[in-house]
Amino acid sequence: MLISHAHFDHDAGAARIKELTGAKYLVMDADVPVVESGGKEDFFYGKTPDLLYPPAKVDRVMHDGDTMKLGDTLLTAHLTPGHTKGCTTWTFKVQDGGKNYDVVIVGSPNVNEEYKLVDNAAYPQIASDYEKGFRVLRSLRCDVFLGAHGSYYGMAAKYARIKDGAANPFIDPVGYKDYVNEREQSFRAELAKQQAGVR
Ligand SMILES: [Zn+2]
């Protein structure tokens, strides 16, 4: 069992899934305290009781660049922090119709409502972490663009365009680049606003 990052909408069911299936849980190092505390250790949502969930034990702590094998597929965990301290973007290769494709599952490059990018005592390096995350996202080869929410990559619209004989809409290297650029501009605009003291 893999997650993109330790927010309730991605990890709140982990303890129950482990109990039902015996799945091994693999989590990026900096998100481990959050999932193992049921969200209490989250730098932003940890004090919001409604957003806490059953703690789940991590079976393997992942580090930036670590890989894991699922069947014949080798997945690589890239640390793309900021949204959470251990936010993870997963990559792997697939073959289809005799061609190789690079797949990217984006963790999250989003600056949530009320996130403090400046003078954040709970996460002092948050702004430089987002910058690291964007450097990583820009460096990845991407043919098939996926993400932790379908809205990142226009899942529903792409699904509706799937047709026999037509190009697969999920092969979208340009859409990936555009998305990363747009999200980085949005982050930089918010950072500039907060640095100027406008809240
Ligand atoms: Zn999130």
PDB file of C-alpha atoms and ligand atoms in Angstrom:
ATOM      1  CA  MET A   1       0.000   0.000   0.000  1.00  0.00           C
ATOM      2  CA  LEU A   2       1.426   3.294  -1.177  1.00  0.00           C
ATOM      3  CA  ILE A   3       0.238   6.852  -0.625  1.00  0.00           C
ATOM      4  CA  SER A   4       0.968  10.190  -2.241  1.00  0.00           C
ATOM      5  CA  HIS A   5       1.055  12.068   1.048  1.00  0.00           C
ATOM      6  CA  ALA A   6      -0.154  11.992   4.657  1.00  0.00           C
ATOM      7  CA  HIS A   7      -3.435  13.876   4.408  1.00  0.00           C
ATOM      8  CA  PHE A   8      -6.704  12.323   5.567  1.00  0.00           C
ATOM      9  CA  ASP A   9      -8.172  12.124   2.060  1.00  0.00           C
ATOM     10  CA  HIS A  10      -5.256   9.878   1.036  1.00  0.00           C
ATOM     11  CA  ASP A  11      -4.365   7.914   4.167  1.00  0.00           C
ATOM     12  CA  ALA A  12      -7.275   7.863   6.661  1.00  0.00           C
ATOM     13  CA  GLY A  13      -8.322   4.334   5.603  1.00  0.00           C
ATOM     14  CA  ALA A  14      -4.845   2.832   5.844  1.00  0.00           C
ATOM     15  CA  ALA A  15      -5.230   1.170   9.257  1.00  0.00           C
ATOM     16  CA  ARG A  16      -8.499  -0.481   8.190  1.00  0.00           C
ATOM     17  CA  ILE A  17      -7.068  -1.632   4.845  1.00  0.00           C
ATOM     18  CA  LYS A  18      -4.071  -3.173   6.633  1.00  0.00           C
ATOM     19  CA  GLU A  19      -6.411  -4.973   9.026  1.00  0.00           C
ATOM     20  CA  LEU A  20      -8.599  -6.335   6.202  1.00  0.00           C
ATOM     21  CA  THR A  21      -5.866  -7.280   3.739  1.00  0.00           C
ATOM     22  CA  GLY A  22      -2.581  -7.587   5.642  1.00  0.00           C
ATOM     23  CA  ALA A  23      -1.058  -5.171   3.122  1.00  0.00           C
ATOM     24  CA  LYS A  24       2.425  -3.840   3.792  1.00  0.00           C
ATOM     25  CA  TYR A  25       2.431  -0.071   4.157  1.00  0.00           C
ATOM     26  CA  LEU A  26       5.279   1.916   2.553  1.00  0.00           C
ATOM     27  CA  VAL A  27       5.551   5.618   3.429  1.00  0.00           C
ATOM     28  CA  MET A  28       8.131   8.369   2.757  1.00  0.00           C
ATOM     29  CA  ASP A  29      10.275   9.064   5.843  1.00  0.00           C
ATOM     30  CA  ALA A  30       9.029  12.581   6.632  1.00  0.00           C
ATOM     31  CA  ASP A  31       5.352  11.515   6.455  1.00  0.00           C
ATOM     32  CA  VAL A  32       5.837   8.482   8.750  1.00  0.00           C
ATOM     33  CA  PRO A  33       5.222  10.352  12.069  1.00  0.00           C
ATOM     34  CA  VAL A  34       2.011  11.760  10.587  1.00  0.00           C
ATOM     35  CA  VAL A  35       0.481   8.445   9.467  1.00  0.00           C
ATOM     36  CA  GLU A  36       1.641   6.697  12.665  1.00  0.00           C
ATOM     37  CA  SER A  37       0.009   9.399  14.828  1.00  0.00           C
ATOM     38  CA  GLY A  38      -3.266   9.355  12.875  1.00  0.00           C
ATOM     39  CA  GLY A  39      -2.631  12.857  11.587  1.00  0.00           C
ATOM     40  CA  LYS A  40      -1.716  14.492  14.918  1.00  0.00           C
ATOM     41  CA  GLU A  41       1.841  15.214  13.787  1.00  0.00           C
ATOM     42  CA  ASP A  42       0.721  17.073  10.657  1.00  0.00           C
ATOM     43  CA  PHE A  43       2.174  20.590  10.705  1.00  0.00           C
ATOM     44  CA  PHE A  44      -1.114  22.182   9.697  1.00  0.00           C
ATOM     45  CA  TYR A  45      -4.104  19.822  10.177  1.00  0.00           C
ATOM     46  CA  GLY A  46      -2.785  18.099  13.328  1.00  0.00           C
ATOM     47  CA  LYS A  47      -4.838  20.289  15.657  1.00  0.00           C
ATOM     48  CA  THR A  48      -8.135  19.763  13.800  1.00  0.00           C
ATOM     49  CA  PRO A  49      -9.926  16.827  15.512  1.00  0.00           C
ATOM     50  CA  ASP A  50     -12.297  16.265  12.560  1.00  0.00           C
ATOM     51  CA  LEU A  51      -9.333  15.529  10.287  1.00  0.00           C
ATOM     52  CA  LEU A  52      -7.648  12.901  12.502  1.00  0.00           C
ATOM     53  CA  TYR A  53      -7.947   9.184  11.757  1.00  0.00           C
ATOM     54  CA  PRO A  54      -6.827   5.766  13.081  1.00  0.00           C
ATOM     55  CA  PRO A  55      -3.003   5.573  13.245  1.00  0.00           C
ATOM     56  CA  ALA A  56      -1.393   2.969  10.973  1.00  0.00           C
ATOM     57  CA  LYS A  57       1.983   1.306  11.439  1.00  0.00           C
ATOM     58  CA  VAL A  58       4.441   1.761   8.589  1.00  0.00           C
ATOM     59  CA  ASP A  59       6.175  -1.444   7.472  1.00  0.00           C
ATOM     60  CA  ARG A  60       8.850   0.111   5.293  1.00  0.00           C
ATOM     61  CA  VAL A  61      10.170   3.650   5.563  1.00  0.00           C
ATOM     62  CA  MET A  62      10.910   5.017   2.091  1.00  0.00           C
ATOM     63  CA  HIS A  63      13.629   7.557   1.351  1.00  0.00           C
ATOM     64  CA  ASP A  64      13.967   9.867  -1.621  1.00  0.00           C
ATOM     65  CA  GLY A  65      14.845   7.747  -4.672  1.00  0.00           C
ATOM     66  CA  ASP A  66      13.964   4.385  -3.097  1.00  0.00           C
ATOM     67  CA  THR A  67      12.216   1.827  -5.257  1.00  0.00           C
ATOM     68  CA  MET A  68       9.658  -0.889  -4.658  1.00  0.00           C
ATOM     69  CA  LYS A  69       8.558  -3.731  -6.893  1.00  0.00           C
ATOM     70  CA  LEU A  70       4.923  -4.502  -7.597  1.00  0.00           C
ATOM     71  CA  GLY A  71       4.696  -7.503  -9.922  1.00  0.00           C
ATOM     72  CA  ASP A  72       7.014  -6.643 -12.820  1.00  0.00           C
ATOM     73  CA  THR A  73       6.725  -2.908 -12.215  1.00  0.00           C
ATOM     74  CA  LEU A  74       9.468  -0.995 -10.431  1.00  0.00           C
ATOM     75  CA  LEU A  75       8.153   2.139  -8.768  1.00  0.00           C
ATOM     76  CA  THR A  76      10.439   4.986  -7.658  1.00  0.00           C
ATOM     77  CA  ALA A  77       9.503   7.301  -4.771  1.00  0.00           C
ATOM     78  CA  HIS A  78      10.544  10.925  -5.334  1.00  0.00           C
ATOM     79  CA  LEU A  79      10.360  13.310  -2.400  1.00  0.00           C
ATOM     80  CA  THR A  80       8.374  16.368  -3.586  1.00  0.00           C
ATOM     81  CA  PRO A  81       7.823  18.101  -0.235  1.00  0.00           C
ATOM     82  CA  GLY A  82       5.942  21.224   0.773  1.00  0.00           C
ATOM     83  CA  HIS A  83       2.302  20.137   0.610  1.00  0.00           C
ATOM     84  CA  THR A  84       3.339  17.658   3.326  1.00  0.00           C
ATOM     85  CA  LYS A  85       6.872  17.113   4.591  1.00  0.00           C
ATOM     86  CA  GLY A  86       7.047  13.696   2.928  1.00  0.00           C
ATOM     87  CA  CYS A  87       4.844  14.306  -0.102  1.00  0.00           C
ATOM     88  CA  THR A  88       5.748  11.659  -2.672  1.00  0.00           C
ATOM     89  CA  THR A  89       5.621  11.586  -6.456  1.00  0.00           C
ATOM     90  CA  TRP A  90       5.781   8.042  -7.840  1.00  0.00           C
ATOM     91  CA  THR A  91       7.240   7.146 -11.236  1.00  0.00           C
ATOM     92  CA  PHE A  92       7.420   3.929 -13.210  1.00  0.00           C
ATOM     93  CA  LYS A  93       7.637   2.683 -16.783  1.00  0.00           C
ATOM     94  CA  VAL A  94       4.949   0.870 -18.730  1.00  0.00           C
ATOM     95  CA  GLN A  95       4.972  -0.904 -22.057  1.00  0.00           C
ATOM     96  CA  ASP A  96       2.002  -0.736 -24.383  1.00  0.00           C
ATOM     97  CA  GLY A  97       1.775  -1.704 -28.029  1.00  0.00           C
ATOM     98  CA  GLY A  98       5.530  -2.270 -28.140  1.00  0.00           C
ATOM     99  CA  LYS A  99       6.297   1.232 -26.829  1.00  0.00           C
ATOM    100  CA  ASN A 100       7.763   2.357 -23.509  1.00  0.00           C
ATOM    101  CA  TYR A 101       6.183   5.142 -21.531  1.00  0.00           C
ATOM    102  CA  ASP A 102       7.265   7.056 -18.434  1.00  0.00           C
ATOM    103  CA  VAL A 103       4.441   7.393 -15.923  1.00  0.00           C
ATOM    104  CA  VAL A 104       4.333  10.102 -13.235  1.00  0.00           C
ATOM    105  CA  ILE A 105       1.832  10.124 -10.340  1.00  0.00           C
ATOM    106  CA  VAL A 106       2.109  13.634  -8.914  1.00  0.00           C
ATOM    107  CA  GLY A 107       1.885  13.782  -5.072  1.00  0.00           C
ATOM    108  CA  SER A 108       0.621  17.336  -4.717  1.00  0.00           C
ATOM    109  CA  PRO A 109       2.237  20.668  -5.576  1.00  0.00           C
ATOM    110  CA  ASN A 110      -0.666  22.636  -4.100  1.00  0.00           C
ATOM    111  CA  VAL A 111      -0.443  25.338  -1.446  1.00  0.00           C
ATOM    112  CA  ASN A 112      -3.532  24.753   0.661  1.00  0.00           C
ATOM    113  CA  GLU A 113      -5.796  27.470   1.979  1.00  0.00           C
ATOM    114  CA  GLU A 114      -4.150  29.229   4.951  1.00  0.00           C
ATOM    115  CA  TYR A 115      -0.760  27.498   4.574  1.00  0.00           C
ATOM    116  CA  LYS A 116       1.962  29.801   5.932  1.00  0.00           C
ATOM    117  CA  LEU A 117       4.935  29.916   3.566  1.00  0.00           C
ATOM    118  CA  VAL A 118       6.739  32.584   5.632  1.00  0.00           C
ATOM    119  CA  ASP A 119       7.686  32.355   9.350  1.00  0.00           C
ATOM    120  CA  ASN A 120       6.123  28.933   9.740  1.00  0.00           C
ATOM    121  CA  ALA A 121       7.383  27.657  13.111  1.00  0.00           C
ATOM    122  CA  ALA A 122       5.858  24.204  12.535  1.00  0.00           C
ATOM    123  CA  TYR A 123       7.566  23.864   9.139  1.00  0.00           C
ATOM    124  CA  PRO A 124      10.382  26.442   8.830  1.00  0.00           C
ATOM    125  CA  GLN A 125      11.714  25.137   5.484  1.00  0.00           C
ATOM    126  CA  ILE A 126       8.288  24.927   3.800  1.00  0.00           C
ATOM    127  CA  ALA A 127       9.037  27.425   1.004  1.00  0.00           C
ATOM    128  CA  SER A 128      12.406  25.897   0.084  1.00  0.00           C
ATOM    129  CA  ASP A 129      10.782  22.442   0.230  1.00  0.00           C
ATOM    130  CA  TYR A 130       8.143  23.501  -2.332  1.00  0.00           C
ATOM    131  CA  GLU A 131      10.991  24.830  -4.496  1.00  0.00           C
ATOM    132  CA  LYS A 132      12.779  21.479  -4.246  1.00  0.00           C
ATOM    133  CA  GLY A 133       9.517  19.744  -5.156  1.00  0.00           C
ATOM    134  CA  PHE A 134       9.099  21.841  -8.283  1.00  0.00           C
ATOM    135  CA  ARG A 135      12.724  21.184  -9.304  1.00  0.00           C
ATOM    136  CA  VAL A 136      12.047  17.452  -9.027  1.00  0.00           C
ATOM    137  CA  LEU A 137       8.753  17.627 -10.950  1.00  0.00           C
ATOM    138  CA  ARG A 138      10.427  19.645 -13.735  1.00  0.00           C
ATOM    139  CA  SER A 139      13.247  17.068 -13.953  1.00  0.00           C
ATOM    140  CA  LEU A 140      11.008  14.009 -14.411  1.00  0.00           C
ATOM    141  CA  ARG A 141      10.357  12.480 -17.821  1.00  0.00           C
ATOM    142  CA  CYS A 142       6.619  12.148 -18.235  1.00  0.00           C
ATOM    143  CA  ASP A 143       4.514  10.564 -20.957  1.00  0.00           C
ATOM    144  CA  VAL A 144       1.560   9.402 -18.877  1.00  0.00           C
ATOM    145  CA  PHE A 145       0.483  12.160 -16.483  1.00  0.00           C
ATOM    146  CA  LEU A 146      -1.383  10.971 -13.369  1.00  0.00           C
ATOM    147  CA  GLY A 147      -1.796  12.399  -9.865  1.00  0.00           C
ATOM    148  CA  ALA A 148      -3.184  11.966  -6.369  1.00  0.00           C
ATOM    149  CA  HIS A 149      -6.466  13.576  -7.484  1.00  0.00           C
ATOM    150  CA  GLY A 150      -8.054  13.138 -10.914  1.00  0.00           C
ATOM    151  CA  SER A 151      -8.537  16.895 -11.104  1.00  0.00           C
ATOM    152  CA  TYR A 152      -4.754  17.438 -11.393  1.00  0.00           C
ATOM    153  CA  TYR A 153      -4.622  15.842 -14.821  1.00  0.00           C
ATOM    154  CA  GLY A 154      -8.209  16.149 -16.078  1.00  0.00           C
ATOM    155  CA  MET A 155      -9.044  12.486 -15.512  1.00  0.00           C
ATOM    156  CA  ALA A 156     -12.768  12.639 -16.339  1.00  0.00           C
ATOM    157  CA  ALA A 157     -12.298  14.668 -19.534  1.00  0.00           C
ATOM    158  CA  LYS A 158      -9.485  12.391 -20.715  1.00  0.00           C
ATOM    159  CA  TYR A 159     -11.458   9.254 -19.911  1.00  0.00           C
ATOM    160  CA  ALA A 160     -14.340  10.545 -22.047  1.00  0.00           C
ATOM    161  CA  ARG A 161     -11.932  10.980 -24.993  1.00  0.00           C
ATOM    162  CA  ILE A 162     -10.677   7.364 -25.009  1.00  0.00           C
ATOM    163  CA  LYS A 163     -11.540   5.793 -28.355  1.00  0.00           C
ATOM    164  CA  ASP A 164     -10.348   2.700 -30.199  1.00  0.00           C
ATOM    165  CA  GLY A 165      -7.745   3.623 -32.771  1.00  0.00           C
ATOM    166  CA  ALA A 166      -7.293   7.173 -31.467  1.00  0.00           C
ATOM    167  CA  ALA A 167      -4.270   8.429 -29.539  1.00  0.00           C
ATOM    168  CA  ASN A 168      -4.582   7.711 -25.821  1.00  0.00           C
ATOM    169  CA  PRO A 169      -5.444  11.025 -24.122  1.00  0.00           C
ATOM    170  CA  PHE A 170      -3.589   9.961 -20.963  1.00  0.00           C
ATOM    171  CA  ILE A 171      -0.312  10.229 -22.909  1.00  0.00           C
ATOM    172  CA  ASP A 172       0.089  13.915 -22.228  1.00  0.00           C
ATOM    173  CA  PRO A 173       3.682  15.158 -21.799  1.00  0.00           C
ATOM    174  CA  VAL A 174       2.697  18.731 -22.711  1.00  0.00           C
ATOM    175  CA  GLY A 175      -0.190  18.726 -20.240  1.00  0.00           C
ATOM    176  CA  TYR A 176       2.225  17.586 -17.531  1.00  0.00           C
ATOM    177  CA  LYS A 177       4.699  20.420 -18.232  1.00  0.00           C
ATOM    178  CA  ASP A 178       1.904  22.992 -18.400  1.00  0.00           C
ATOM    179  CA  TYR A 179       0.472  21.744 -15.103  1.00  0.00           C
ATOM    180  CA  VAL A 180       3.826  21.896 -13.274  1.00  0.00           C
ATOM    181  CA  ASN A 181       4.525  25.402 -14.636  1.00  0.00           C
ATOM    182  CA  GLU A 182       1.067  26.656 -13.714  1.00  0.00           C
ATOM    183  CA  ARG A 183       1.296  25.218 -10.167  1.00  0.00           C
ATOM    184  CA  GLU A 184       4.790  26.687  -9.709  1.00  0.00           C
ATOM    185  CA  GLN A 185       3.582  30.134 -10.800  1.00  0.00           C
ATOM    186  CA  SER A 186       0.691  29.852  -8.371  1.00  0.00           C
ATOM    187  CA  PHE A 187       3.100  28.909  -5.535  1.00  0.00           C
ATOM    188  CA  ARG A 188       5.442  31.804  -6.404  1.00  0.00           C
ATOM    189  CA  ALA A 189       2.564  34.292  -6.495  1.00  0.00           C
ATOM    190  CA  GLU A 190       1.365  33.147  -3.055  1.00  0.00           C
ATOM    191  CA  LEU A 191       4.923  33.265  -1.660  1.00  0.00           C
ATOM    192  CA  ALA A 192       5.449  36.808  -2.994  1.00  0.00           C
ATOM    193  CA  LYS A 193       2.123  37.887  -1.507  1.00  0.00           C
ATOM    194  CA  GLN A 194       3.024  36.479   1.925  1.00  0.00           C
ATOM    195  CA  GLN A 195       6.553  37.921   1.804  1.00  0.00           C
ATOM    196  CA  ALA A 196       5.028  41.342   1.093  1.00  0.00           C
ATOM    197  CA  GLY A 197       2.872  40.896   4.184  1.00  0.00           C
ATOM    198  CA  VAL A 198      -0.420  40.664   2.291  1.00  0.00           C
ATOM    199  CA  ARG A 199      -2.587  37.942   3.776  1.00  0.00           C
TER     200      ARG A 199
HETATM  201 ZN    ZN B   1      -3.213  16.983   0.527  1.00  0.00          ZN
END
